[in-house]
Amino acid sequence: MSIAVDDLQLLLDIVACGSFSQAAARRGWSQPQVSQRIALLEADIGVPLFRRHRRGALPTSACEAFLPAAQDALAALRRGREALRQEPLLPRITLASLPSLSSVIFGPVLLALADAALEIRCTTDHSPAIMERLLTSQAQIGFVLRCPPMAGIQMERIWRSPMIAVVHKKHPLAKAGSLSLADIADQRLAPQYWGDGCDELLALIRSWRRVAGPIHAVQPAGAARELAMEHGFLTFIPEVAVRRDLREGRLVKLPLSDLPLWEWEVMMAWRTGKRADPALQQVLDTVRAMAGEWS
């Protein structure tokens, strides 16, 4: 029996979702349909591809060994379809980024590669969805926060950026000396929400807060930046997201003596493969060369 392309994509969907039922829901199929297709694929290949358990399915070592070939086959089909549509002959690289990272990464990377013989597409999503796009070759390079490793995906840290407190240059605290969390606790606050660390920060601030007003936590970084720039809020934000504003004096970093160190740990992720991809390598090398400027 020949292996259907659709079954290869189904295989990748189950690996990405970690569940037959979620993969079935994505396609509008029933779970028995998915189980039957995978059973036929396993029979054709001659090895079990998944270990079923109460909460889903885990790929076997045989499945992980087979994944690169399945990914390459789907990528080759996609390239063939693009050729039939008479799309540009230049290689194409799709970059996927968290929304909060997009303004930091996309512009500088596109500028650095403006004259390179390749085309770049940019898209945004959350980290799990970006990892799935890499796995299914819908994107070639992803920029995510540190997350669990995934079979077939290479990850490399490109920078760490501390969370800092900033205000507009005309804010009453902009010219203050050394401050503490107690000194800023009653301000109009809107930190960028970055996870558990933000919840810890809010708990610390509320222990000092004497006013009844709310504290808003927002995403992405651009929204927090705008609240500081345009509406007088004090925000906590990754330093890299406002580096240019700080350098040009539009925003001011507050010297908080008791602010714990929380960092954004930004990773560059891409799917590993046996065949060399010069366009992919060119973008990876460009980002590595720029990483020092972002730190």
PDB file of N, CA and C in Angstrom, residues 23-87:
ATOM      1  N   ALA A  23      -6.236  16.060  17.232  1.00  0.00           N
ATOM      2  CA  ALA A  23      -5.935  16.027  15.799  1.00  0.00           C
ATOM      3  C   ALA A  23      -7.205  15.795  14.989  1.00  0.00           C
ATOM      4  N   ALA A  24      -8.096  14.948  15.512  1.00  0.00           N
ATOM      5  CA  ALA A  24      -9.367  14.707  14.826  1.00  0.00           C
ATOM      6  C   ALA A  24     -10.214  15.972  14.792  1.00  0.00           C
ATOM      7  N   ALA A  25     -10.263  16.695  15.915  1.00  0.00           N
ATOM      8  CA  ALA A  25     -11.053  17.939  15.977  1.00  0.00           C
ATOM      9  C   ALA A  25     -10.517  18.978  15.004  1.00  0.00           C
ATOM     10  N   ARG A  26      -9.205  19.042  14.857  1.00  0.00           N
ATOM     11  CA  ARG A  26      -8.606  20.000  13.931  1.00  0.00           C
ATOM     12  C   ARG A  26      -9.067  19.742  12.499  1.00  0.00           C
ATOM     13  N   ARG A  27      -9.255  18.471  12.156  1.00  0.00           N
ATOM     14  CA  ARG A  27      -9.631  18.116  10.792  1.00  0.00           C
ATOM     15  C   ARG A  27     -11.134  17.970  10.596  1.00  0.00           C
ATOM     16  N   GLY A  28     -11.890  18.007  11.689  1.00  0.00           N
ATOM     17  CA  GLY A  28     -13.327  17.765  11.574  1.00  0.00           C
ATOM     18  C   GLY A  28     -13.654  16.299  11.373  1.00  0.00           C
ATOM     19  N   TRP A  29     -12.758  15.421  11.837  1.00  0.00           N
ATOM     20  CA  TRP A  29     -12.963  13.988  11.734  1.00  0.00           C
ATOM     21  C   TRP A  29     -13.414  13.439  13.081  1.00  0.00           C
ATOM     22  N   SER A  30     -13.774  12.166  13.063  1.00  0.00           N
ATOM     23  CA  SER A  30     -14.034  11.468  14.315  1.00  0.00           C
ATOM     24  C   SER A  30     -12.730  10.825  14.782  1.00  0.00           C
ATOM     25  N   GLN A  31     -12.630  10.573  16.093  1.00  0.00           N
ATOM     26  CA  GLN A  31     -11.429   9.933  16.600  1.00  0.00           C
ATOM     27  C   GLN A  31     -11.243   8.522  16.020  1.00  0.00           C
ATOM     28  N   PRO A  32     -12.311   7.727  15.851  1.00  0.00           N
ATOM     29  CA  PRO A  32     -12.109   6.410  15.223  1.00  0.00           C
ATOM     30  C   PRO A  32     -11.502   6.497  13.824  1.00  0.00           C
ATOM     31  N   GLN A  33     -11.865   7.557  13.060  1.00  0.00           N
ATOM     32  CA  GLN A  33     -11.260   7.737  11.737  1.00  0.00           C
ATOM     33  C   GLN A  33      -9.748   7.904  11.845  1.00  0.00           C
ATOM     34  N   VAL A  34      -9.350   8.758  12.797  1.00  0.00           N
ATOM     35  CA  VAL A  34      -7.922   9.009  12.981  1.00  0.00           C
ATOM     36  C   VAL A  34      -7.216   7.727  13.420  1.00  0.00           C
ATOM     37  N   SER A  35      -7.811   7.026  14.371  1.00  0.00           N
ATOM     38  CA  SER A  35      -7.194   5.783  14.857  1.00  0.00           C
ATOM     39  C   SER A  35      -7.043   4.776  13.729  1.00  0.00           C
ATOM     40  N   GLN A  36      -8.060   4.685  12.863  1.00  0.00           N
ATOM     41  CA  GLN A  36      -8.002   3.729  11.755  1.00  0.00           C
ATOM     42  C   GLN A  36      -6.900   4.099  10.763  1.00  0.00           C
ATOM     43  N   ARG A  37      -6.797   5.399  10.449  1.00  0.00           N
ATOM     44  CA  ARG A  37      -5.770   5.825   9.485  1.00  0.00           C
ATOM     45  C   ARG A  37      -4.371   5.558  10.042  1.00  0.00           C
ATOM     46  N   ILE A  38      -4.169   5.837  11.329  1.00  0.00           N
ATOM     47  CA  ILE A  38      -2.854   5.605  11.920  1.00  0.00           C
ATOM     48  C   ILE A  38      -2.560   4.108  12.007  1.00  0.00           C
ATOM     49  N   ALA A  39      -3.581   3.311  12.296  1.00  0.00           N
ATOM     50  CA  ALA A  39      -3.375   1.856  12.344  1.00  0.00           C
ATOM     51  C   ALA A  39      -2.935   1.327  10.982  1.00  0.00           C
ATOM     52  N   LEU A  40      -3.533   1.845   9.909  1.00  0.00           N
ATOM     53  CA  LEU A  40      -3.140   1.432   8.565  1.00  0.00           C
ATOM     54  C   LEU A  40      -1.718   1.896   8.240  1.00  0.00           C
ATOM     55  N   LEU A  41      -1.379   3.107   8.675  1.00  0.00           N
ATOM     56  CA  LEU A  41      -0.033   3.613   8.440  1.00  0.00           C
ATOM     57  C   LEU A  41       0.990   2.771   9.198  1.00  0.00           C
ATOM     58  N   GLU A  42       0.669   2.425  10.440  1.00  0.00           N
ATOM     59  CA  GLU A  42       1.567   1.584  11.229  1.00  0.00           C
ATOM     60  C   GLU A  42       1.740   0.206  10.582  1.00  0.00           C
ATOM     61  N   ALA A  43       0.644  -0.326  10.055  1.00  0.00           N
ATOM     62  CA  ALA A  43       0.725  -1.630   9.397  1.00  0.00           C
ATOM     63  C   ALA A  43       1.605  -1.553   8.151  1.00  0.00           C
ATOM     64  N   ASP A  44       1.507  -0.444   7.425  1.00  0.00           N
ATOM     65  CA  ASP A  44       2.297  -0.296   6.208  1.00  0.00           C
ATOM     66  C   ASP A  44       3.777  -0.110   6.520  1.00  0.00           C
ATOM     67  N   ILE A  45       4.067   0.678   7.552  1.00  0.00           N
ATOM     68  CA  ILE A  45       5.466   0.933   7.917  1.00  0.00           C
ATOM     69  C   ILE A  45       6.052  -0.258   8.667  1.00  0.00           C
ATOM     70  N   GLY A  46       5.203  -0.915   9.437  1.00  0.00           N
ATOM     71  CA  GLY A  46       5.651  -2.106  10.144  1.00  0.00           C
ATOM     72  C   GLY A  46       6.109  -1.879  11.565  1.00  0.00           C
ATOM     73  N   VAL A  47       5.827  -0.696  12.122  1.00  0.00           N
ATOM     74  CA  VAL A  47       6.222  -0.408  13.510  1.00  0.00           C
ATOM     75  C   VAL A  47       5.121   0.432  14.164  1.00  0.00           C
ATOM     76  N   PRO A  48       4.951   0.336  15.479  1.00  0.00           N
ATOM     77  CA  PRO A  48       4.007   1.229  16.171  1.00  0.00           C
ATOM     78  C   PRO A  48       4.558   2.652  16.203  1.00  0.00           C
ATOM     79  N   LEU A  49       3.682   3.615  15.963  1.00  0.00           N
ATOM     80  CA  LEU A  49       4.102   5.011  15.892  1.00  0.00           C
ATOM     81  C   LEU A  49       3.778   5.810  17.148  1.00  0.00           C
ATOM     82  N   PHE A  50       2.801   5.334  17.926  1.00  0.00           N
ATOM     83  CA  PHE A  50       2.392   6.070  19.119  1.00  0.00           C
ATOM     84  C   PHE A  50       2.150   5.120  20.275  1.00  0.00           C
ATOM     85  N   ARG A  51       2.415   5.643  21.475  1.00  0.00           N
ATOM     86  CA  ARG A  51       2.026   4.960  22.703  1.00  0.00           C
ATOM     87  C   ARG A  51       0.807   5.670  23.259  1.00  0.00           C
ATOM     88  N   ARG A  52      -0.331   5.008  23.279  1.00  0.00           N
ATOM     89  CA  ARG A  52      -1.561   5.622  23.766  1.00  0.00           C
ATOM     90  C   ARG A  52      -1.573   5.615  25.286  1.00  0.00           C
ATOM     91  N   HIS A  53      -2.088   6.689  25.857  1.00  0.00           N
ATOM     92  CA  HIS A  53      -2.296   6.744  27.302  1.00  0.00           C
ATOM     93  C   HIS A  53      -3.554   7.545  27.575  1.00  0.00           C
ATOM     94  N   ARG A  54      -3.934   7.642  28.833  1.00  0.00           N
ATOM     95  CA  ARG A  54      -5.231   8.229  29.177  1.00  0.00           C
ATOM     96  C   ARG A  54      -5.381   9.659  28.662  1.00  0.00           C
ATOM     97  N   ARG A  55      -4.310  10.429  28.642  1.00  0.00           N
ATOM     98  CA  ARG A  55      -4.407  11.845  28.277  1.00  0.00           C
ATOM     99  C   ARG A  55      -4.034  12.130  26.827  1.00  0.00           C
ATOM    100  N   GLY A  56      -3.647  11.114  26.082  1.00  0.00           N
ATOM    101  CA  GLY A  56      -3.303  11.397  24.690  1.00  0.00           C
ATOM    102  C   GLY A  56      -2.422  10.327  24.088  1.00  0.00           C
ATOM    103  N   ALA A  57      -1.423  10.758  23.330  1.00  0.00           N
ATOM    104  CA  ALA A  57      -0.543   9.828  22.629  1.00  0.00           C
ATOM    105  C   ALA A  57       0.858  10.414  22.546  1.00  0.00           C
ATOM    106  N   LEU A  58       1.858   9.574  22.774  1.00  0.00           N
ATOM    107  CA  LEU A  58       3.257   9.983  22.685  1.00  0.00           C
ATOM    108  C   LEU A  58       3.922   9.268  21.512  1.00  0.00           C
ATOM    109  N   PRO A  59       4.737   9.974  20.738  1.00  0.00           N
ATOM    110  CA  PRO A  59       5.423   9.306  19.621  1.00  0.00           C
ATOM    111  C   PRO A  59       6.437   8.288  20.130  1.00  0.00           C
ATOM    112  N   THR A  60       6.514   7.158  19.479  1.00  0.00           N
ATOM    113  CA  THR A  60       7.524   6.158  19.806  1.00  0.00           C
ATOM    114  C   THR A  60       8.866   6.604  19.228  1.00  0.00           C
ATOM    115  N   SER A  61       9.931   5.915  19.607  1.00  0.00           N
ATOM    116  CA  SER A  61      11.244   6.238  19.040  1.00  0.00           C
ATOM    117  C   SER A  61      11.242   6.013  17.529  1.00  0.00           C
ATOM    118  N   ALA A  62      10.487   5.003  17.066  1.00  0.00           N
ATOM    119  CA  ALA A  62      10.382   4.766  15.623  1.00  0.00           C
ATOM    120  C   ALA A  62       9.686   5.935  14.939  1.00  0.00           C
ATOM    121  N   CYS A  63       8.659   6.478  15.579  1.00  0.00           N
ATOM    122  CA  CYS A  63       7.948   7.636  15.026  1.00  0.00           C
ATOM    123  C   CYS A  63       8.893   8.832  14.923  1.00  0.00           C
ATOM    124  N   GLU A  64       9.672   9.083  15.971  1.00  0.00           N
ATOM    125  CA  GLU A  64      10.587  10.219  15.956  1.00  0.00           C
ATOM    126  C   GLU A  64      11.653  10.045  14.866  1.00  0.00           C
ATOM    127  N   ALA A  65      12.058   8.795  14.625  1.00  0.00           N
ATOM    128  CA  ALA A  65      13.031   8.548  13.559  1.00  0.00           C
ATOM    129  C   ALA A  65      12.417   8.768  12.177  1.00  0.00           C
ATOM    130  N   PHE A  66      11.109   8.512  12.061  1.00  0.00           N
ATOM    131  CA  PHE A  66      10.410   8.637  10.780  1.00  0.00           C
ATOM    132  C   PHE A  66      10.013  10.085  10.487  1.00  0.00           C
ATOM    133  N   LEU A  67       9.864  10.902  11.536  1.00  0.00           N
ATOM    134  CA  LEU A  67       9.356  12.265  11.373  1.00  0.00           C
ATOM    135  C   LEU A  67      10.137  13.101  10.353  1.00  0.00           C
ATOM    136  N   PRO A  68      11.473  13.150  10.405  1.00  0.00           N
ATOM    137  CA  PRO A  68      12.181  13.998   9.424  1.00  0.00           C
ATOM    138  C   PRO A  68      11.858  13.648   7.987  1.00  0.00           C
ATOM    139  N   ALA A  69      11.717  12.344   7.685  1.00  0.00           N
ATOM    140  CA  ALA A  69      11.390  11.948   6.315  1.00  0.00           C
ATOM    141  C   ALA A  69       9.991  12.417   5.944  1.00  0.00           C
ATOM    142  N   ALA A  70       9.036  12.304   6.884  1.00  0.00           N
ATOM    143  CA  ALA A  70       7.673  12.771   6.622  1.00  0.00           C
ATOM    144  C   ALA A  70       7.658  14.278   6.400  1.00  0.00           C
ATOM    145  N   GLN A  71       8.417  15.006   7.214  1.00  0.00           N
ATOM    146  CA  GLN A  71       8.479  16.464   7.080  1.00  0.00           C
ATOM    147  C   GLN A  71       9.115  16.857   5.749  1.00  0.00           C
ATOM    148  N   ASP A  72      10.180  16.163   5.362  1.00  0.00           N
ATOM    149  CA  ASP A  72      10.829  16.469   4.088  1.00  0.00           C
ATOM    150  C   ASP A  72       9.904  16.193   2.906  1.00  0.00           C
ATOM    151  N   ALA A  73       9.121  15.106   2.998  1.00  0.00           N
ATOM    152  CA  ALA A  73       8.200  14.774   1.908  1.00  0.00           C
ATOM    153  C   ALA A  73       7.134  15.853   1.744  1.00  0.00           C
ATOM    154  N   LEU A  74       6.592  16.318   2.860  1.00  0.00           N
ATOM    155  CA  LEU A  74       5.575  17.363   2.791  1.00  0.00           C
ATOM    156  C   LEU A  74       6.165  18.679   2.292  1.00  0.00           C
ATOM    157  N   ALA A  75       7.388  18.982   2.737  1.00  0.00           N
ATOM    158  CA  ALA A  75       8.038  20.216   2.273  1.00  0.00           C
ATOM    159  C   ALA A  75       8.304  20.154   0.772  1.00  0.00           C
ATOM    160  N   ALA A  76       8.726  18.971   0.271  1.00  0.00           N
ATOM    161  CA  ALA A  76       8.978  18.822  -1.166  1.00  0.00           C
ATOM    162  C   ALA A  76       7.687  18.998  -1.961  1.00  0.00           C
ATOM    163  N   LEU A  77       6.588  18.462  -1.439  1.00  0.00           N
ATOM    164  CA  LEU A  77       5.307  18.632  -2.120  1.00  0.00           C
ATOM    165  C   LEU A  77       4.897  20.102  -2.149  1.00  0.00           C
ATOM    166  N   ARG A  78       5.106  20.781  -1.037  1.00  0.00           N
ATOM    167  CA  ARG A  78       4.765  22.206  -0.994  1.00  0.00           C
ATOM    168  C   ARG A  78       5.580  22.991  -2.011  1.00  0.00           C
ATOM    169  N   ARG A  79       6.888  22.680  -2.103  1.00  0.00           N
ATOM    170  CA  ARG A  79       7.725  23.386  -3.078  1.00  0.00           C
ATOM    171  C   ARG A  79       7.268  23.097  -4.505  1.00  0.00           C
ATOM    172  N   GLY A  80       6.852  21.860  -4.763  1.00  0.00           N
ATOM    173  CA  GLY A  80       6.358  21.529  -6.093  1.00  0.00           C
ATOM    174  C   GLY A  80       5.096  22.292  -6.438  1.00  0.00           C
ATOM    175  N   ARG A  81       4.192  22.407  -5.486  1.00  0.00           N
ATOM    176  CA  ARG A  81       2.959  23.158  -5.727  1.00  0.00           C
ATOM    177  C   ARG A  81       3.252  24.627  -5.978  1.00  0.00           C
ATOM    178  N   GLU A  82       4.224  25.176  -5.233  1.00  0.00           N
ATOM    179  CA  GLU A  82       4.593  26.578  -5.444  1.00  0.00           C
ATOM    180  C   GLU A  82       5.158  26.772  -6.849  1.00  0.00           C
ATOM    181  N   ALA A  83       5.947  25.813  -7.288  1.00  0.00           N
ATOM    182  CA  ALA A  83       6.527  25.909  -8.639  1.00  0.00           C
ATOM    183  C   ALA A  83       5.439  25.884  -9.699  1.00  0.00           C
ATOM    184  N   LEU A  84       4.417  25.051  -9.497  1.00  0.00           N
ATOM    185  CA  LEU A  84       3.322  24.977 -10.465  1.00  0.00           C
ATOM    186  C   LEU A  84       2.530  26.286 -10.500  1.00  0.00           C
ATOM    187  N   ARG A  85       2.507  26.978  -9.371  1.00  0.00           N
ATOM    188  CA  ARG A  85       1.795  28.268  -9.341  1.00  0.00           C
ATOM    189  C   ARG A  85       2.675  29.394  -9.873  1.00  0.00           C
ATOM    190  N   GLN A  86       3.863  29.034 -10.350  1.00  0.00           N
ATOM    191  CA  GLN A  86       4.808  30.008 -10.904  1.00  0.00           C
ATOM    192  C   GLN A  86       5.164  31.082  -9.880  1.00  0.00           C
ATOM    193  N   GLU A  87       5.361  30.642  -8.646  1.00  0.00           N
ATOM    194  CA  GLU A  87       5.781  31.578  -7.618  1.00  0.00           C
ATOM    195  C   GLU A  87       7.255  31.914  -7.818  1.00  0.00           C
TER     196      GLU A  87
END
